[in-house]
Short mmCIF file of N, CA, C and O in Angstrom, two decimals:
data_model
loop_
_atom_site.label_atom_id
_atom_site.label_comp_id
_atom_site.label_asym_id
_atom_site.label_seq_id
_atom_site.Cartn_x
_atom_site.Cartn_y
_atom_site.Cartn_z
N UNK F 1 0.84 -1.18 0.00
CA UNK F 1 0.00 0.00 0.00
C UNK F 1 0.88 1.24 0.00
O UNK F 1 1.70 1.45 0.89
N UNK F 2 0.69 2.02 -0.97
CA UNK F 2 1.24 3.14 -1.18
C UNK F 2 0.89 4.36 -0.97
O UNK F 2 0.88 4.80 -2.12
N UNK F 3 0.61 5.16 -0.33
CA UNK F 3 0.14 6.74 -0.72
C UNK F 3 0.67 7.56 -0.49
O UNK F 3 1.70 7.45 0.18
N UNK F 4 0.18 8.93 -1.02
CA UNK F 4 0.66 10.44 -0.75
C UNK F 4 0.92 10.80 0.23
O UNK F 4 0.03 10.92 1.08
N UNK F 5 2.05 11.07 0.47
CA UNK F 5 2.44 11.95 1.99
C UNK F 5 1.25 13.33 2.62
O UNK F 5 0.81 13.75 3.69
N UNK F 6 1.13 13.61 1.22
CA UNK F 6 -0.15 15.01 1.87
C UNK F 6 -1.45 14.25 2.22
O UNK F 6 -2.02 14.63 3.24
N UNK F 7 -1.96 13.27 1.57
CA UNK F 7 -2.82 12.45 1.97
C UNK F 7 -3.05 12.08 3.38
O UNK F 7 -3.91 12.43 4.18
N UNK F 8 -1.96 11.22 3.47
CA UNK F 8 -1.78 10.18 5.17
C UNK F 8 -1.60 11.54 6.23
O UNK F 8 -2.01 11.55 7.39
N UNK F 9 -0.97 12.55 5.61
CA UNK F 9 -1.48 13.66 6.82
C UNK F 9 -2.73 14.47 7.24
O UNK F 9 -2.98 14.81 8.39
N UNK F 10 -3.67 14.79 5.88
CA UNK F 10 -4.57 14.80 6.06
C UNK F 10 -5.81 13.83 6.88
O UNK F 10 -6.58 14.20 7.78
N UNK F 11 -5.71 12.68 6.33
CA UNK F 11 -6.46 11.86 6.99
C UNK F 11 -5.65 11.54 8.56
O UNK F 11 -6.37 11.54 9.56
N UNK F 12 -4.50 11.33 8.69
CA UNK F 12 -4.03 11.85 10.24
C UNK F 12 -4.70 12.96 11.00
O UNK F 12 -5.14 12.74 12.13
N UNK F 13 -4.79 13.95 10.52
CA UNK F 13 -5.23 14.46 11.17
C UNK F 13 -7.21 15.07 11.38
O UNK F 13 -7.96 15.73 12.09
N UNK F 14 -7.18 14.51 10.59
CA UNK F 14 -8.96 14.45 10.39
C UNK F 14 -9.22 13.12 11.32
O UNK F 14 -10.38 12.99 11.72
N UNK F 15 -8.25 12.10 11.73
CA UNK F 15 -8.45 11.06 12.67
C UNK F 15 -8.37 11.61 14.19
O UNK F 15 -9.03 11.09 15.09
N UNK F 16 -7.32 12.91 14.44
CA UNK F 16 -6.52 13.03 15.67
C UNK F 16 -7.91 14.58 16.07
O UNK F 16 -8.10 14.97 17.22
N UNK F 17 -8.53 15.08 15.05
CA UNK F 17 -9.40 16.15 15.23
C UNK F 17 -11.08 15.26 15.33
O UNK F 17 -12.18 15.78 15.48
N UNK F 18 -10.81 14.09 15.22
CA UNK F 18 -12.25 13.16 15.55
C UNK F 18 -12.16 13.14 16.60
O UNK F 18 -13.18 13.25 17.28
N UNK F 19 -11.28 13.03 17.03
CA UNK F 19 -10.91 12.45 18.75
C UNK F 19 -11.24 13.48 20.12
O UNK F 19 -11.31 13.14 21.31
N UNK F 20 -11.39 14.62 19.61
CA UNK F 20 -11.67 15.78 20.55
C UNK F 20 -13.12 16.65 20.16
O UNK F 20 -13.59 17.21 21.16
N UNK F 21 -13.79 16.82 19.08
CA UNK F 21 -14.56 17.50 18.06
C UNK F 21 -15.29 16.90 17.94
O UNK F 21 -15.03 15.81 17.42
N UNK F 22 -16.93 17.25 18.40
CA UNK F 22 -17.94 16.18 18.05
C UNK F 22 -18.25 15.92 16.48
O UNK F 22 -18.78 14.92 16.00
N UNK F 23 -17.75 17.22 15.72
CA UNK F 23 -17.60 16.64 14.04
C UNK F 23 -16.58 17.62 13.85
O UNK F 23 -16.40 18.72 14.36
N UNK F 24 -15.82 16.82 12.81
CA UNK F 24 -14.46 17.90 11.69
C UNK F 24 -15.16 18.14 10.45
O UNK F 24 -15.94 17.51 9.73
N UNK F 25 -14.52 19.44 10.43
CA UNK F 25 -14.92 20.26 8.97
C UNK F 25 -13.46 20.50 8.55
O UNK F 25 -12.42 20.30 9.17
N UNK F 26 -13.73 21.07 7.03
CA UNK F 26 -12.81 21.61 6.71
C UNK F 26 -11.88 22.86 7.31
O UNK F 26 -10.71 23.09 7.01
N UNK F 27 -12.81 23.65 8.32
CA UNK F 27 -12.00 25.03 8.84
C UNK F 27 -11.48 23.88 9.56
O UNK F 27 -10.63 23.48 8.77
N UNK F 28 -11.45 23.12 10.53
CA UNK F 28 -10.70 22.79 11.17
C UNK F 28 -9.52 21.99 10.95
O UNK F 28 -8.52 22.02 11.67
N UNK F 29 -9.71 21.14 9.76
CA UNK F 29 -8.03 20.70 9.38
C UNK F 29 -7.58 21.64 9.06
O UNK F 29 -6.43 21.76 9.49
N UNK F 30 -8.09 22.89 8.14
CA UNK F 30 -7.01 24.10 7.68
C UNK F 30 -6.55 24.87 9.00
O UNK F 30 -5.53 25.57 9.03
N UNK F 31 -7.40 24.67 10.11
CA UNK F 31 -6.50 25.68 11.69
C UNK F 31 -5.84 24.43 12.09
O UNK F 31 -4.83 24.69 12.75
N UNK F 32 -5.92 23.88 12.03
CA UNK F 32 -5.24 22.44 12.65
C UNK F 32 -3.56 22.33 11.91
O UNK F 32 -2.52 22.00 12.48
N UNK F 33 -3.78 22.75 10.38
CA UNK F 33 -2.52 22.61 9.63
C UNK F 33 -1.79 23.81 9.35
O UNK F 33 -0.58 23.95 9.20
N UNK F 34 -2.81 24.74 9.31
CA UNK F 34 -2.28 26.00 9.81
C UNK F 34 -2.14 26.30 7.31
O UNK F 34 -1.30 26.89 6.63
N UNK F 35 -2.85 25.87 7.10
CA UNK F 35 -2.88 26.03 5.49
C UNK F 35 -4.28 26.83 5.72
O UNK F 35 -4.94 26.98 6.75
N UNK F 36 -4.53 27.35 4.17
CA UNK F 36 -5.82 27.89 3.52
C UNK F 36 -6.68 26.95 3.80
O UNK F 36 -6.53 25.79 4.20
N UNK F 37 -7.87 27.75 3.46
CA UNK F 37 -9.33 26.54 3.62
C UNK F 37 -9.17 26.31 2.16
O UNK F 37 -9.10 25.08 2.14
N UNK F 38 -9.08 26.66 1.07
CA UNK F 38 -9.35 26.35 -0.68
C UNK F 38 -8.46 25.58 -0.69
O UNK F 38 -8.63 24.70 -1.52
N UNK F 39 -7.28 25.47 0.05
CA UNK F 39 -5.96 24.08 -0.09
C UNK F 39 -7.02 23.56 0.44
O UNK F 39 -7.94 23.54 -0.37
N UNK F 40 -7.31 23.07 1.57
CA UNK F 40 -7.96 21.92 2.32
C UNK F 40 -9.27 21.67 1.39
O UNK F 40 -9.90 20.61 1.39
N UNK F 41 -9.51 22.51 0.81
CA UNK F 41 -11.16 22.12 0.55
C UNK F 41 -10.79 21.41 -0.74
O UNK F 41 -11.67 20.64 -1.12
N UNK F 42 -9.90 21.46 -1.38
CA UNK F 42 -9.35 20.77 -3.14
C UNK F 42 -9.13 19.29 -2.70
O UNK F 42 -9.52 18.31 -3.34
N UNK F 43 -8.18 19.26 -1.01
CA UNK F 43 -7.57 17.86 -0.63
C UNK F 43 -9.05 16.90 -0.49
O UNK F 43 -9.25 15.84 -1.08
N UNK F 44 -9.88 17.52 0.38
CA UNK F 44 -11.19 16.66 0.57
C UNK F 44 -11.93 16.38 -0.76
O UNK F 44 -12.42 15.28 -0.98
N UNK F 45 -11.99 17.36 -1.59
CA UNK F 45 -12.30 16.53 -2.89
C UNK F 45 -11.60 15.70 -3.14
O UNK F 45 -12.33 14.95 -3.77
N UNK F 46 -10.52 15.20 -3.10
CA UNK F 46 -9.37 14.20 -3.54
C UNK F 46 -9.78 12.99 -2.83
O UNK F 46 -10.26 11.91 -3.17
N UNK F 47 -9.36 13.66 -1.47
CA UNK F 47 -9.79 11.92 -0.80
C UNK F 47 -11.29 11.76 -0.33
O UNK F 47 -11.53 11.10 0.69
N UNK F 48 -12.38 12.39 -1.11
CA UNK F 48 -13.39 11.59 -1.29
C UNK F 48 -13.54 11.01 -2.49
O UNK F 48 -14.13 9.94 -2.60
N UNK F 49 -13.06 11.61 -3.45
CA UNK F 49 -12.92 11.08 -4.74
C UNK F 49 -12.39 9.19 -4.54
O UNK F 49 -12.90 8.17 -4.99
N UNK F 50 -11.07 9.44 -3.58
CA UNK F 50 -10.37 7.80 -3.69
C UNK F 50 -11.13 7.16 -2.57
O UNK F 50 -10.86 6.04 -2.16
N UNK F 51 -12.37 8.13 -1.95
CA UNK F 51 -13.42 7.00 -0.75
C UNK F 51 -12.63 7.02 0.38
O UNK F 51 -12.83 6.09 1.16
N UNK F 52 -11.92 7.69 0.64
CA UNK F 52 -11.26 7.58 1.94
C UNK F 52 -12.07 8.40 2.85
O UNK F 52 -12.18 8.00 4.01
N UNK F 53 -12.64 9.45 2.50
CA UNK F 53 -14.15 10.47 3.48
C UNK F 53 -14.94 10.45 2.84
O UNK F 53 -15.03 10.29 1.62
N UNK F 54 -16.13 10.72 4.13
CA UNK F 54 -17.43 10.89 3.19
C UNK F 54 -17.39 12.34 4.12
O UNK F 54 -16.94 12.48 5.27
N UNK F 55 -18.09 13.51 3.09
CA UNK F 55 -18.61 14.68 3.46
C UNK F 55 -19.82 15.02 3.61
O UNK F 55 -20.27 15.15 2.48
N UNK F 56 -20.85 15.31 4.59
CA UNK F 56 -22.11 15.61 4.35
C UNK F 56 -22.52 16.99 4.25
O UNK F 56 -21.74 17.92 4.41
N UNK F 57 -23.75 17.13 3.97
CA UNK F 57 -24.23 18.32 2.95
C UNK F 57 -24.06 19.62 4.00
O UNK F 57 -23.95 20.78 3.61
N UNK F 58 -24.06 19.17 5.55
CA UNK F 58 -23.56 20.10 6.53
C UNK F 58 -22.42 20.73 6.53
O UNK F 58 -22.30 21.89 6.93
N UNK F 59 -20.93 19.60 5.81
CA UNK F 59 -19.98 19.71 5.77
C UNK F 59 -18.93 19.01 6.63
O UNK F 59 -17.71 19.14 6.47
N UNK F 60 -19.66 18.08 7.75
CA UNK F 60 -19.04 17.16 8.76
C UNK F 60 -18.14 16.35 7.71
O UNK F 60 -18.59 16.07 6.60
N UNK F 61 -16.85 15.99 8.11
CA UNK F 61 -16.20 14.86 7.06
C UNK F 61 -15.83 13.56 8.33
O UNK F 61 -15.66 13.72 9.54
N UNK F 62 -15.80 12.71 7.80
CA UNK F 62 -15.97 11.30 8.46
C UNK F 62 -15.02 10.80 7.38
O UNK F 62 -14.96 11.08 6.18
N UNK F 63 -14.10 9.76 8.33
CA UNK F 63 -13.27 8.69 7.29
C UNK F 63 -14.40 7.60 7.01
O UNK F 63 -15.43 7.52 7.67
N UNK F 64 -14.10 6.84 6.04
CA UNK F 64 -14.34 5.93 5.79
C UNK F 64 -14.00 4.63 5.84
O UNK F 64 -13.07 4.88 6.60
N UNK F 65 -13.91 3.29 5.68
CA UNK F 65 -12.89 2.35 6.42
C UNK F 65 -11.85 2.59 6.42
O UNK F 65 -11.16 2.97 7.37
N UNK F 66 -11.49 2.36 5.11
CA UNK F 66 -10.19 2.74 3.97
C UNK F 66 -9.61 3.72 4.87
O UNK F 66 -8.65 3.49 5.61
N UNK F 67 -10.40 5.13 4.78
CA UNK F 67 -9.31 6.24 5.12
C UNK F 67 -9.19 5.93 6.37
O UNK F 67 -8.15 6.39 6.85
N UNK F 68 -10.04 5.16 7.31
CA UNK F 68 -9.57 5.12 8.66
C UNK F 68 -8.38 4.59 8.84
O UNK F 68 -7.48 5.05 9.53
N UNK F 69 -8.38 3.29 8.00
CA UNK F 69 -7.15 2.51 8.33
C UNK F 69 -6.10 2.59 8.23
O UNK F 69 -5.19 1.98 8.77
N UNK F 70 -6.12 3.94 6.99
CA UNK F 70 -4.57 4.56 6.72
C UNK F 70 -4.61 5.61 8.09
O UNK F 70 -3.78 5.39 8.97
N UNK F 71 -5.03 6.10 8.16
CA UNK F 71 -5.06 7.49 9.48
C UNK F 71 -4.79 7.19 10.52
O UNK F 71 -4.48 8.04 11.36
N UNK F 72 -4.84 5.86 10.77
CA UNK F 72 -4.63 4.61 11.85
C UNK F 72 -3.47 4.50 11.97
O UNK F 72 -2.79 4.97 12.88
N UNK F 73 -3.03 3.67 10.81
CA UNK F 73 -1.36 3.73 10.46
C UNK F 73 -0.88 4.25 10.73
O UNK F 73 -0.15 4.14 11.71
N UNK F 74 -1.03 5.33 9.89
CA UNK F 74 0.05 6.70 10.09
C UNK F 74 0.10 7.38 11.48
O UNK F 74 1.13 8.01 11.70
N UNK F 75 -0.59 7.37 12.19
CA UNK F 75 -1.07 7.77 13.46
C UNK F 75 -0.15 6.82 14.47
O UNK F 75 0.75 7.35 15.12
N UNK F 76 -0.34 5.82 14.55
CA UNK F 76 0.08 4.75 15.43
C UNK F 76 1.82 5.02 14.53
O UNK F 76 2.67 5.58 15.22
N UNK F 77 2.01 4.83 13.87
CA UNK F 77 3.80 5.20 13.54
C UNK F 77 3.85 6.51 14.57
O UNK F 77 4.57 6.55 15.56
N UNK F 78 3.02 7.49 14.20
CA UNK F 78 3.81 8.65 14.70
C UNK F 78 4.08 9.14 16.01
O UNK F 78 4.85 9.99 16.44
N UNK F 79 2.86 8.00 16.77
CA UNK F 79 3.23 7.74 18.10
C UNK F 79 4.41 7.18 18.49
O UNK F 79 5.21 7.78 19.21
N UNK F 80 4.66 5.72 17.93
CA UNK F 80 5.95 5.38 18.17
C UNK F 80 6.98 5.73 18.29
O UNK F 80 7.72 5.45 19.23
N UNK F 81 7.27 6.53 17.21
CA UNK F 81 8.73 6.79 16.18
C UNK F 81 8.50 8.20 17.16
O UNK F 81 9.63 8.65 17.36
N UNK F 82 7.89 8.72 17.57
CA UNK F 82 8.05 10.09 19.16
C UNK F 82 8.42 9.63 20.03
O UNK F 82 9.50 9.95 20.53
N UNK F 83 7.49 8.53 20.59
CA UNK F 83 7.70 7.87 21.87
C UNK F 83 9.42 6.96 22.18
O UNK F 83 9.93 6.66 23.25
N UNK F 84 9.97 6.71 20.61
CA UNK F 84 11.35 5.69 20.65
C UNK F 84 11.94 7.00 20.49
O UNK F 84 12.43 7.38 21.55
N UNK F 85 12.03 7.55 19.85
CA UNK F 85 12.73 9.03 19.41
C UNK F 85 12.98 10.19 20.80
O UNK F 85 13.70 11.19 20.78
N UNK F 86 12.23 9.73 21.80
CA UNK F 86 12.12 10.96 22.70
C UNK F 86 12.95 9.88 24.14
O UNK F 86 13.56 10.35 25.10
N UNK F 87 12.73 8.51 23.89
CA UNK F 87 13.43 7.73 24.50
C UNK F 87 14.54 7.65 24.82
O UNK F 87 14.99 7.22 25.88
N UNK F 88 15.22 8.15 23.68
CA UNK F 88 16.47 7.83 22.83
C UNK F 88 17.03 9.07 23.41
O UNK F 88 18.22 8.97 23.73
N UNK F 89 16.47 10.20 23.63
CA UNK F 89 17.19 11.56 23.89
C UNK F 89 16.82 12.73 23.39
O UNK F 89 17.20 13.78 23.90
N UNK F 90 15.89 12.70 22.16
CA UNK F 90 15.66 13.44 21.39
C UNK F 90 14.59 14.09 21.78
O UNK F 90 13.48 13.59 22.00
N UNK F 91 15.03 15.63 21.92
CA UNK F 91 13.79 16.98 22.25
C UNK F 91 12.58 16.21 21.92
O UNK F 91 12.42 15.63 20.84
N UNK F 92 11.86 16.24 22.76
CA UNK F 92 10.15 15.40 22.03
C UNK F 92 9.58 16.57 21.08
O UNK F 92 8.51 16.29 20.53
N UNK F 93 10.13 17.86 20.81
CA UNK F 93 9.53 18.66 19.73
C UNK F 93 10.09 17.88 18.58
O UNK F 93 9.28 17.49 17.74
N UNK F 94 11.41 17.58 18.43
CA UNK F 94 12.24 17.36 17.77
C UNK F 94 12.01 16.22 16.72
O UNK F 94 12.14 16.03 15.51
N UNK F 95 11.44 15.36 18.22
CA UNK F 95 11.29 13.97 17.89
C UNK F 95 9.82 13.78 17.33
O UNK F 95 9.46 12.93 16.51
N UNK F 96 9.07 14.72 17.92
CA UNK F 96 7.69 14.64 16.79
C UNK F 96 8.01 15.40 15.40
O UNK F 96 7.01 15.45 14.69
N UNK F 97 9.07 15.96 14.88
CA UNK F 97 9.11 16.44 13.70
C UNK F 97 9.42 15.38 12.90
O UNK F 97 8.79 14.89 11.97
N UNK F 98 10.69 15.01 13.49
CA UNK F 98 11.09 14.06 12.58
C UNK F 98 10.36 12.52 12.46
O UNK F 98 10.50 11.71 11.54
N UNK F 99 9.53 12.36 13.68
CA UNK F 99 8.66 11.09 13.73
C UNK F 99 7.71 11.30 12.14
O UNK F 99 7.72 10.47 11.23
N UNK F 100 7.09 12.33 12.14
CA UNK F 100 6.09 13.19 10.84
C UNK F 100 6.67 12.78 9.06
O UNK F 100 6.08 12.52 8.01
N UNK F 101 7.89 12.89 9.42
CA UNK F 101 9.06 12.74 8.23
C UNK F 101 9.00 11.20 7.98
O UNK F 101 8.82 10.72 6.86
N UNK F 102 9.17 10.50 9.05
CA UNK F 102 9.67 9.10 9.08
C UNK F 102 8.11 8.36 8.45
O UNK F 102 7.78 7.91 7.35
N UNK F 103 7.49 8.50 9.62
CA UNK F 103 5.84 7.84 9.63
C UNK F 103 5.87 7.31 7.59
O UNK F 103 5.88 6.18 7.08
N UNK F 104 5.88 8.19 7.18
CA UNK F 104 5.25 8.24 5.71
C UNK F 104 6.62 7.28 4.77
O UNK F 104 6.55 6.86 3.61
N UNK F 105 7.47 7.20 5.49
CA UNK F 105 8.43 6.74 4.33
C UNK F 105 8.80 5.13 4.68
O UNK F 105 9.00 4.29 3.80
N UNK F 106 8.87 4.87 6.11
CA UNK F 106 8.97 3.28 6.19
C UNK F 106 8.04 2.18 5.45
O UNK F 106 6.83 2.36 5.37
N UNK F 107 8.53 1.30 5.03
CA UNK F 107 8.00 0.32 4.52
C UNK F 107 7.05 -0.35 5.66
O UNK F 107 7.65 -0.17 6.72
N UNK F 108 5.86 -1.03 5.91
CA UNK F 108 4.99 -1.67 6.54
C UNK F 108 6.37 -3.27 7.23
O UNK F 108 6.23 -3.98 8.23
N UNK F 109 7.08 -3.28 6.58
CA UNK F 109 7.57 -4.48 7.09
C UNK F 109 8.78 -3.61 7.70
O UNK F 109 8.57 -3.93 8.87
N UNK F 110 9.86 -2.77 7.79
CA UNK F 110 10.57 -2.21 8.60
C UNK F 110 9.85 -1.55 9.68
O UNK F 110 10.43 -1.26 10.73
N UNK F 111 8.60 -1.28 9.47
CA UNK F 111 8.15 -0.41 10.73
C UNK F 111 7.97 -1.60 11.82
O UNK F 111 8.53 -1.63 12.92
N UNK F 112 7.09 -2.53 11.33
CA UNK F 112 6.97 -3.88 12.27
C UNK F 112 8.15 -4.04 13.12
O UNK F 112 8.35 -3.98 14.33
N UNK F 113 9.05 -4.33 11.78
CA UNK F 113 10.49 -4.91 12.49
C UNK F 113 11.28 -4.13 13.44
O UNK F 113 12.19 -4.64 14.09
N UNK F 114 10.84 -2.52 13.54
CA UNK F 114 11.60 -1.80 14.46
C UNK F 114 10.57 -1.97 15.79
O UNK F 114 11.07 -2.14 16.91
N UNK F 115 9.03 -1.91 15.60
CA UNK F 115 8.81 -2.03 16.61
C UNK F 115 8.67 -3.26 17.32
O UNK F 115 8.39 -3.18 18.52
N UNK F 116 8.79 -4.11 16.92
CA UNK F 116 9.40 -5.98 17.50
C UNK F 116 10.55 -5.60 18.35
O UNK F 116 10.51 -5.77 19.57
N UNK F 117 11.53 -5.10 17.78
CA UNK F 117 12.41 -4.99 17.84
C UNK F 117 12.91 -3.96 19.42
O UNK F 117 13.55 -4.33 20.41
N UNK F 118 12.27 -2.55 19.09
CA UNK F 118 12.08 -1.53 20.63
C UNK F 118 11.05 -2.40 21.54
O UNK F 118 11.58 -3.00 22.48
N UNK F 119 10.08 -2.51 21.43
CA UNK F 119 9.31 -3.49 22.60
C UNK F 119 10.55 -4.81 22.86
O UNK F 119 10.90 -4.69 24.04
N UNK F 120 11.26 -5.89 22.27
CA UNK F 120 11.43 -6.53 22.84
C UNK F 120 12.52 -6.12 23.97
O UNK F 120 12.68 -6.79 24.99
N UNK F 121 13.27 -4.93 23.66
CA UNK F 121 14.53 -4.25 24.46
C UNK F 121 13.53 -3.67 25.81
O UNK F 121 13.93 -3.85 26.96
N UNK F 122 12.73 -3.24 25.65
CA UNK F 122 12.03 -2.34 26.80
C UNK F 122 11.22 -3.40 27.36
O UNK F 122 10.36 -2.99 28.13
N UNK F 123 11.26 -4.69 27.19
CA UNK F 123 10.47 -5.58 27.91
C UNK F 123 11.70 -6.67 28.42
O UNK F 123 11.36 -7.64 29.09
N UNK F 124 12.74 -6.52 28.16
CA UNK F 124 14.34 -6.94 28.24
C UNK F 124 14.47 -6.93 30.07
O UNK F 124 15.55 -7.20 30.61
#
């Protein structure tokens, strides 16, 4: 599974603004990302187009499985790769930047393997 880096952040964060917000709109990923609302409002055409949100006529956007499961992903990496990163020594500002960077570029089978790998040392 492959996708767009602007994508998996979007739907990241349309996952991490579900979590507090009894519904997400578009103003709120654009204050959330700190971009235009006409950027954000082009991206939600996109990823409803590939079914990853559904938008209703109110304007509430909701993932859909699909987009959940990537938003999931990407989400759960970026916890990690902070949480090992800030472990390690690294400013936790620091370490959530570069966690952001990382999240999107590991392969599904190196990410596994690092976190097999940090859990089995911290359970050591």
């Amino acid at each position: 599974m492959s996708y767009n880096e602007s994508a998996e952040n979007y739907l990241e964060t349309i996952l991490i603004l579900s979590k507090t917000l009894p519904v997400v709109r578009s103003v709120d990923v654009a204050t959330k990302l700190n971009f235009k609302k006409s950027s954000v409002s082009v991206a939600m055409k996109h990823l409803r187009e590939k079914n990853h949100i559904t938008v209703t006529e109110a304007g509430f956007i909701y993932l859909t499985d699909a987009g959940r499961e990537i938003a999931e992903m990407i989400y759960e990496r970026h916890e990690f790769i902070t949480s090992w990163l800030t472990s390690l020594g690294v400013a936790p500002d620091i370490a959530a930047e570069d966690a952001c960077k990382m999240e999107h570029i590991l392969s599904r089978e190196s990410f596994e393997a690092i976190k097999t790998y940090v859990n089995s040392k911290q359970n050591a």
